[in-house]
Amino acid sequence: MAQSPGFMGSDYDESSKIKSLASLCKQHTRSMGFHPRMYKESNRCSERKEWSSCWAQECIEILGDEWGCGLREDACETPFRTTLHQTRNPYHTVESLVTKFCPALNETIHASFHTFTTALFPSQDWSSMSCIEAVTAYVVEYTNAMLLAREAAAIHASYRIEDTSPCDVAQLAGWLDESTTVYLPHTARIRKLCHSELHKARQPMTSTKHKINKGLVKLEWSDLEGGKHGSRLPSGSKETEMKLRTLMEQLGYNPQ
């Protein structure tokens, strides 16, 4: 989520942007994996303090520069030559986020998650949603923002994590081509590694660590219906389900 601001901003006025920055920088939201030092080292804020007025000010300054930078001609603080969009089955992403940010299926979303979703997508009424609805809405909104960035050529390519190998990613990033690689000495090494069909780098990537949802949450499509788990939508409404199904089809996943 920390890379999101670079592709936000096309539908923001200055007032919305200021409110978003203020809410994100008011305090450290540890569970969201975001901190100003993720962008660059600080020459003025103490690393001994997790958060302070100094970090809050630096947060506002950095995000002020980063907000929408990926959609503008001026470079971001992290100016990558090639930007790739990694996708995962949205259905499973929703399950993982529900595991992390929904204390119970019929409760509202975690406060930190609410802070970030409201800042990134202020047009949504997040407070009116059930936890499952809010998580699904975030996945849909975030991914659509990335798809729009792809259409604008701000993102150069996308790949599905389930069937893509590290060598495939290297190819997309231009690391196997001397004319597009960033650091030439690595090209020959990566080429040699990826030439071997038996090397694990030629196999699709699988996660073996930091798995959040280890059999804790298994959603059914019926869990996304209106009236379920604290939903205020009309009973039996398919609105949330259809948004997720549409996104899955856009990304090439089968919404069984």
mmCIF file of C-alpha atoms in Angstrom:
data_model
loop_
_atom_site.group_PDB
_atom_site.id
_atom_site.type_symbol
_atom_site.label_atom_id
_atom_site.label_comp_id
_atom_site.label_asym_id
_atom_site.label_seq_id
_atom_site.Cartn_x
_atom_site.Cartn_y
_atom_site.Cartn_z
ATOM 1 C CA MET A 1 0.000 0.000 0.000
ATOM 2 C CA ALA A 2 2.935 2.320 0.508
ATOM 3 C CA GLN A 3 3.394 2.693 -3.265
ATOM 4 C CA SER A 4 -0.268 3.688 -3.776
ATOM 5 C CA PRO A 5 0.067 7.510 -3.519
ATOM 6 C CA GLY A 6 2.206 7.615 -6.653
ATOM 7 C CA PHE A 7 -0.786 6.548 -8.732
ATOM 8 C CA MET A 8 -3.416 8.553 -6.868
ATOM 9 C CA GLY A 9 -4.503 12.101 -7.377
ATOM 10 C CA SER A 10 -6.277 12.280 -10.726
ATOM 11 C CA ASP A 11 -9.668 12.719 -9.047
ATOM 12 C CA TYR A 12 -8.447 14.765 -6.048
ATOM 13 C CA ASP A 13 -8.870 18.466 -5.487
ATOM 14 C CA GLU A 14 -6.330 20.237 -3.280
ATOM 15 C CA SER A 15 -8.672 20.207 -0.275
ATOM 16 C CA SER A 16 -9.141 16.427 -0.463
ATOM 17 C CA LYS A 17 -5.410 15.928 -0.828
ATOM 18 C CA ILE A 18 -4.649 18.021 2.267
ATOM 19 C CA LYS A 19 -7.222 16.105 4.320
ATOM 20 C CA SER A 20 -5.809 12.794 3.128
ATOM 21 C CA LEU A 21 -2.237 13.743 4.004
ATOM 22 C CA ALA A 22 -3.281 14.994 7.431
ATOM 23 C CA SER A 23 -5.135 11.768 8.251
ATOM 24 C CA LEU A 24 -2.293 9.518 7.074
ATOM 25 C CA CYS A 25 0.370 11.474 8.941
ATOM 26 C CA LYS A 26 -1.439 12.226 12.184
ATOM 27 C CA GLN A 27 -0.068 9.123 13.871
ATOM 28 C CA HIS A 28 1.812 5.971 12.988
ATOM 29 C CA THR A 29 -0.497 3.245 11.711
ATOM 30 C CA ARG A 30 1.813 0.327 12.396
ATOM 31 C CA SER A 31 -0.415 -2.438 11.040
ATOM 32 C CA MET A 32 -0.453 -0.870 7.564
ATOM 33 C CA GLY A 33 3.268 -1.225 6.927
ATOM 34 C CA PHE A 34 3.773 2.458 6.123
ATOM 35 C CA HIS A 35 6.412 4.881 7.398
ATOM 36 C CA PRO A 36 8.093 7.936 5.779
ATOM 37 C CA ARG A 37 11.521 6.291 6.005
ATOM 38 C CA MET A 38 10.295 3.746 3.439
ATOM 39 C CA TYR A 39 10.831 6.479 0.835
ATOM 40 C CA LYS A 40 14.150 7.929 1.947
ATOM 41 C CA GLU A 41 16.421 8.369 4.960
ATOM 42 C CA SER A 42 15.697 11.248 7.282
ATOM 43 C CA ASN A 43 18.410 13.724 8.211
ATOM 44 C CA ARG A 44 16.398 15.339 10.968
ATOM 45 C CA CYS A 45 14.065 12.793 12.634
ATOM 46 C CA SER A 46 15.313 10.420 15.319
ATOM 47 C CA GLU A 47 15.289 6.745 14.371
ATOM 48 C CA ARG A 48 14.930 5.982 18.074
ATOM 49 C CA LYS A 49 11.366 7.251 18.001
ATOM 50 C CA GLU A 50 8.835 5.292 16.014
ATOM 51 C CA TRP A 51 6.729 8.415 15.538
ATOM 52 C CA SER A 52 6.987 12.073 16.524
ATOM 53 C CA SER A 53 5.957 15.541 15.357
ATOM 54 C CA CYS A 54 9.111 15.463 13.231
ATOM 55 C CA TRP A 55 8.056 12.242 11.493
ATOM 56 C CA ALA A 56 4.547 13.622 11.039
ATOM 57 C CA GLN A 57 5.892 16.702 9.260
ATOM 58 C CA GLU A 58 8.229 14.625 7.115
ATOM 59 C CA CYS A 59 5.327 12.333 6.291
ATOM 60 C CA ILE A 60 3.275 15.260 4.966
ATOM 61 C CA GLU A 61 6.201 16.616 2.934
ATOM 62 C CA ILE A 62 7.056 13.257 1.355
ATOM 63 C CA LEU A 63 3.487 12.278 0.545
ATOM 64 C CA GLY A 64 2.813 15.786 -0.750
ATOM 65 C CA ASP A 65 5.543 15.230 -3.328
ATOM 66 C CA GLU A 66 4.676 11.597 -3.999
ATOM 67 C CA TRP A 67 0.888 12.025 -4.359
ATOM 68 C CA GLY A 68 0.135 11.386 -8.033
ATOM 69 C CA CYS A 69 3.808 11.589 -9.073
ATOM 70 C CA GLY A 70 3.519 8.369 -11.069
ATOM 71 C CA LEU A 71 0.898 10.013 -13.260
ATOM 72 C CA ARG A 72 2.895 13.207 -13.797
ATOM 73 C CA GLU A 73 6.041 13.892 -15.776
ATOM 74 C CA ASP A 74 8.084 14.800 -12.707
ATOM 75 C CA ALA A 75 9.876 11.858 -11.122
ATOM 76 C CA CYS A 76 8.837 10.190 -7.907
ATOM 77 C CA GLU A 77 11.246 9.861 -4.989
ATOM 78 C CA THR A 78 11.651 6.247 -6.123
ATOM 79 C CA PRO A 79 11.998 6.732 -9.928
ATOM 80 C CA PHE A 80 11.894 3.240 -11.406
ATOM 81 C CA ARG A 81 12.651 2.812 -15.095
ATOM 82 C CA THR A 82 10.020 0.077 -15.357
ATOM 83 C CA THR A 83 6.952 -0.236 -13.144
ATOM 84 C CA LEU A 84 5.138 -3.585 -12.944
ATOM 85 C CA HIS A 85 1.768 -4.391 -11.413
ATOM 86 C CA GLN A 86 1.631 -7.708 -9.569
ATOM 87 C CA THR A 87 -1.844 -9.159 -9.218
ATOM 88 C CA ARG A 88 -3.252 -11.929 -7.086
ATOM 89 C CA ASN A 89 -6.666 -13.576 -7.242
ATOM 90 C CA PRO A 90 -8.843 -10.776 -5.786
ATOM 91 C CA TYR A 91 -11.068 -13.291 -4.019
ATOM 92 C CA HIS A 92 -8.123 -14.652 -2.027
ATOM 93 C CA THR A 93 -6.849 -11.120 -1.400
ATOM 94 C CA VAL A 94 -10.211 -10.257 0.159
ATOM 95 C CA GLU A 95 -10.006 -13.353 2.375
ATOM 96 C CA SER A 96 -6.512 -12.370 3.575
ATOM 97 C CA LEU A 97 -7.535 -8.784 4.334
ATOM 98 C CA VAL A 98 -10.665 -9.952 6.155
ATOM 99 C CA THR A 99 -8.424 -12.176 8.290
ATOM 100 C CA LYS A 100 -6.177 -9.236 9.198
ATOM 101 C CA PHE A 101 -8.585 -6.317 9.487
ATOM 102 C CA CYS A 102 -11.966 -7.735 10.473
ATOM 103 C CA PRO A 103 -12.014 -8.612 14.188
ATOM 104 C CA ALA A 104 -15.273 -10.418 13.467
ATOM 105 C CA LEU A 105 -17.219 -10.696 10.229
ATOM 106 C CA ASN A 106 -20.106 -8.658 11.595
ATOM 107 C CA GLU A 107 -17.921 -5.834 12.949
ATOM 108 C CA THR A 108 -16.621 -2.661 11.304
ATOM 109 C CA ILE A 109 -13.157 -2.508 9.776
ATOM 110 C CA HIS A 110 -9.971 -1.968 11.767
ATOM 111 C CA ALA A 111 -9.344 1.712 12.549
ATOM 112 C CA SER A 112 -5.981 1.796 10.728
ATOM 113 C CA PHE A 113 -7.491 0.264 7.630
ATOM 114 C CA HIS A 114 -10.320 2.815 7.746
ATOM 115 C CA THR A 115 -7.758 5.640 7.929
ATOM 116 C CA PHE A 116 -5.950 4.467 4.827
ATOM 117 C CA THR A 117 -9.000 3.633 2.722
ATOM 118 C CA THR A 118 -10.595 6.990 3.533
ATOM 119 C CA ALA A 119 -7.394 8.833 2.616
ATOM 120 C CA LEU A 120 -6.840 6.975 -0.635
ATOM 121 C CA PHE A 121 -10.467 6.882 -1.780
ATOM 122 C CA PRO A 122 -12.401 9.689 -0.062
ATOM 123 C CA SER A 123 -15.399 9.389 -2.381
ATOM 124 C CA GLN A 124 -16.428 6.107 -0.747
ATOM 125 C CA ASP A 125 -18.571 6.063 2.396
ATOM 126 C CA TRP A 126 -16.437 3.543 4.261
ATOM 127 C CA SER A 127 -18.255 4.006 7.578
ATOM 128 C CA SER A 128 -21.487 2.696 6.079
ATOM 129 C CA MET A 129 -19.948 -0.601 4.964
ATOM 130 C CA SER A 130 -19.621 -3.897 6.735
ATOM 131 C CA CYS A 131 -16.069 -5.138 7.154
ATOM 132 C CA ILE A 132 -16.331 -7.572 4.222
ATOM 133 C CA GLU A 133 -17.847 -4.860 2.024
ATOM 134 C CA ALA A 134 -15.120 -2.367 2.921
ATOM 135 C CA VAL A 135 -12.313 -4.839 2.250
ATOM 136 C CA THR A 136 -13.868 -5.811 -1.092
ATOM 137 C CA ALA A 137 -14.409 -2.166 -2.045
ATOM 138 C CA TYR A 138 -10.775 -1.385 -1.256
ATOM 139 C CA VAL A 139 -9.474 -4.267 -3.397
ATOM 140 C CA VAL A 140 -11.696 -3.147 -6.286
ATOM 141 C CA GLU A 141 -10.837 0.563 -5.972
ATOM 142 C CA TYR A 142 -7.099 -0.007 -5.547
ATOM 143 C CA THR A 143 -6.844 -2.437 -8.456
ATOM 144 C CA ASN A 144 -8.904 -0.202 -10.725
ATOM 145 C CA ALA A 145 -6.534 2.673 -9.908
ATOM 146 C CA MET A 146 -3.627 0.474 -10.996
ATOM 147 C CA LEU A 147 -5.472 -0.524 -14.195
ATOM 148 C CA LEU A 148 -6.067 3.137 -15.024
ATOM 149 C CA ALA A 149 -2.368 3.806 -14.452
ATOM 150 C CA ARG A 150 -1.616 0.953 -16.850
ATOM 151 C CA GLU A 151 -3.891 2.533 -19.460
ATOM 152 C CA ALA A 152 -2.026 5.809 -18.990
ATOM 153 C CA ALA A 153 1.296 3.971 -19.558
ATOM 154 C CA ALA A 154 2.426 4.847 -16.018
ATOM 155 C CA ILE A 155 2.603 1.097 -15.368
ATOM 156 C CA HIS A 156 4.390 -0.819 -18.094
ATOM 157 C CA ALA A 157 3.109 -4.365 -17.583
ATOM 158 C CA SER A 158 1.246 -6.601 -15.168
ATOM 159 C CA TYR A 159 1.575 -10.231 -14.156
ATOM 160 C CA ARG A 160 -0.329 -12.766 -12.083
ATOM 161 C CA ILE A 161 1.658 -13.971 -9.102
ATOM 162 C CA GLU A 162 0.117 -17.447 -9.282
ATOM 163 C CA ASP A 163 1.637 -18.373 -12.646
ATOM 164 C CA THR A 164 4.677 -16.100 -12.993
ATOM 165 C CA SER A 165 8.269 -17.035 -12.217
ATOM 166 C CA PRO A 166 11.058 -14.710 -11.048
ATOM 167 C CA CYS A 167 12.608 -15.083 -14.497
ATOM 168 C CA ASP A 168 9.341 -13.964 -16.094
ATOM 169 C CA VAL A 169 9.430 -10.864 -13.892
ATOM 170 C CA ALA A 170 13.067 -10.240 -14.838
ATOM 171 C CA GLN A 171 12.061 -10.426 -18.485
ATOM 172 C CA LEU A 172 9.207 -7.957 -18.015
ATOM 173 C CA ALA A 173 11.494 -5.615 -16.085
ATOM 174 C CA GLY A 174 14.051 -5.604 -18.891
ATOM 175 C CA TRP A 175 16.812 -7.224 -16.895
ATOM 176 C CA LEU A 176 17.578 -9.821 -19.592
ATOM 177 C CA ASP A 177 18.137 -7.245 -22.324
ATOM 178 C CA GLU A 178 21.348 -5.215 -22.390
ATOM 179 C CA SER A 179 19.527 -2.259 -23.935
ATOM 180 C CA THR A 180 16.984 -2.004 -21.095
ATOM 181 C CA THR A 181 18.783 -3.304 -18.019
ATOM 182 C CA VAL A 182 19.619 -0.833 -15.268
ATOM 183 C CA TYR A 183 22.843 -2.520 -14.106
ATOM 184 C CA LEU A 184 24.651 -4.245 -16.947
ATOM 185 C CA PRO A 185 26.871 -6.622 -14.879
ATOM 186 C CA HIS A 186 23.750 -8.383 -13.602
ATOM 187 C CA THR A 187 22.413 -9.164 -17.079
ATOM 188 C CA ALA A 188 24.764 -12.062 -17.875
ATOM 189 C CA ARG A 189 24.283 -13.549 -14.405
ATOM 190 C CA ILE A 190 20.495 -13.424 -14.618
ATOM 191 C CA ARG A 191 20.519 -14.770 -18.169
ATOM 192 C CA LYS A 192 22.612 -17.755 -17.103
ATOM 193 C CA LEU A 193 20.385 -18.415 -14.113
ATOM 194 C CA CYS A 194 17.179 -18.219 -16.145
ATOM 195 C CA HIS A 195 18.576 -20.329 -18.990
ATOM 196 C CA SER A 196 18.440 -23.443 -16.807
ATOM 197 C CA GLU A 197 14.977 -24.998 -16.994
ATOM 198 C CA LEU A 198 15.591 -26.797 -13.692
ATOM 199 C CA HIS A 199 16.400 -23.693 -11.668
ATOM 200 C CA LYS A 200 13.733 -22.701 -9.150
ATOM 201 C CA ALA A 201 13.752 -19.180 -10.570
ATOM 202 C CA ARG A 202 11.942 -20.640 -13.599
ATOM 203 C CA GLN A 203 9.094 -21.877 -11.410
ATOM 204 C CA PRO A 204 6.011 -19.836 -10.419
ATOM 205 C CA MET A 205 6.468 -17.986 -7.148
ATOM 206 C CA THR A 206 4.889 -19.476 -4.037
ATOM 207 C CA SER A 207 4.723 -17.949 -0.585
ATOM 208 C CA THR A 208 6.044 -20.048 2.280
ATOM 209 C CA LYS A 209 6.357 -17.315 4.919
ATOM 210 C CA HIS A 210 4.219 -14.560 6.423
ATOM 211 C CA LYS A 211 0.963 -16.225 5.470
ATOM 212 C CA ILE A 212 -1.843 -14.404 7.246
ATOM 213 C CA ASN A 213 -4.791 -16.607 6.405
ATOM 214 C CA LYS A 214 -3.844 -20.149 7.386
ATOM 215 C CA GLY A 215 -7.253 -21.742 7.170
ATOM 216 C CA LEU A 216 -8.799 -19.012 9.338
ATOM 217 C CA VAL A 217 -11.224 -17.482 6.835
ATOM 218 C CA LYS A 218 -12.890 -19.242 3.914
ATOM 219 C CA LEU A 219 -15.511 -17.041 2.324
ATOM 220 C CA GLU A 220 -18.417 -18.147 0.174
ATOM 221 C CA TRP A 221 -20.057 -15.887 -2.394
ATOM 222 C CA SER A 222 -23.090 -15.791 -0.143
ATOM 223 C CA ASP A 223 -20.991 -14.021 2.524
ATOM 224 C CA LEU A 224 -20.873 -10.992 0.221
ATOM 225 C CA GLU A 225 -24.662 -10.697 -0.026
ATOM 226 C CA GLY A 226 -26.494 -7.683 1.326
ATOM 227 C CA GLY A 227 -27.837 -8.143 4.839
ATOM 228 C CA LYS A 228 -25.040 -10.553 5.823
ATOM 229 C CA HIS A 229 -22.352 -9.909 8.457
ATOM 230 C CA GLY A 230 -23.465 -6.389 9.310
ATOM 231 C CA SER A 231 -24.208 -5.279 5.756
ATOM 232 C CA ARG A 232 -26.667 -2.410 5.395
ATOM 233 C CA LEU A 233 -27.387 -3.246 1.774
ATOM 234 C CA PRO A 234 -30.795 -4.737 0.975
ATOM 235 C CA SER A 235 -31.054 -8.391 1.966
ATOM 236 C CA GLY A 236 -29.769 -10.634 -0.808
ATOM 237 C CA SER A 237 -28.146 -7.781 -2.750
ATOM 238 C CA LYS A 238 -25.444 -8.975 -5.153
ATOM 239 C CA GLU A 239 -23.819 -5.543 -5.515
ATOM 240 C CA THR A 240 -20.574 -6.385 -3.688
ATOM 241 C CA GLU A 241 -20.320 -9.816 -5.278
ATOM 242 C CA MET A 242 -20.730 -8.462 -8.808
ATOM 243 C CA LYS A 243 -18.014 -5.844 -8.309
ATOM 244 C CA LEU A 244 -15.567 -8.542 -7.214
ATOM 245 C CA ARG A 245 -16.584 -10.924 -10.002
ATOM 246 C CA THR A 246 -16.129 -8.169 -12.595
ATOM 247 C CA LEU A 247 -12.655 -7.382 -11.278
ATOM 248 C CA MET A 248 -11.651 -11.043 -11.342
ATOM 249 C CA GLU A 249 -12.713 -11.317 -14.979
ATOM 250 C CA GLN A 250 -10.770 -8.144 -15.851
ATOM 251 C CA LEU A 251 -7.607 -9.692 -14.400
ATOM 252 C CA GLY A 252 -8.152 -13.075 -16.050
ATOM 253 C CA TYR A 253 -9.295 -15.030 -12.992
ATOM 254 C CA ASN A 254 -12.240 -17.402 -13.060
ATOM 255 C CA PRO A 255 -14.960 -16.218 -10.625
ATOM 256 C CA GLN A 256 -16.372 -19.680 -9.942
#
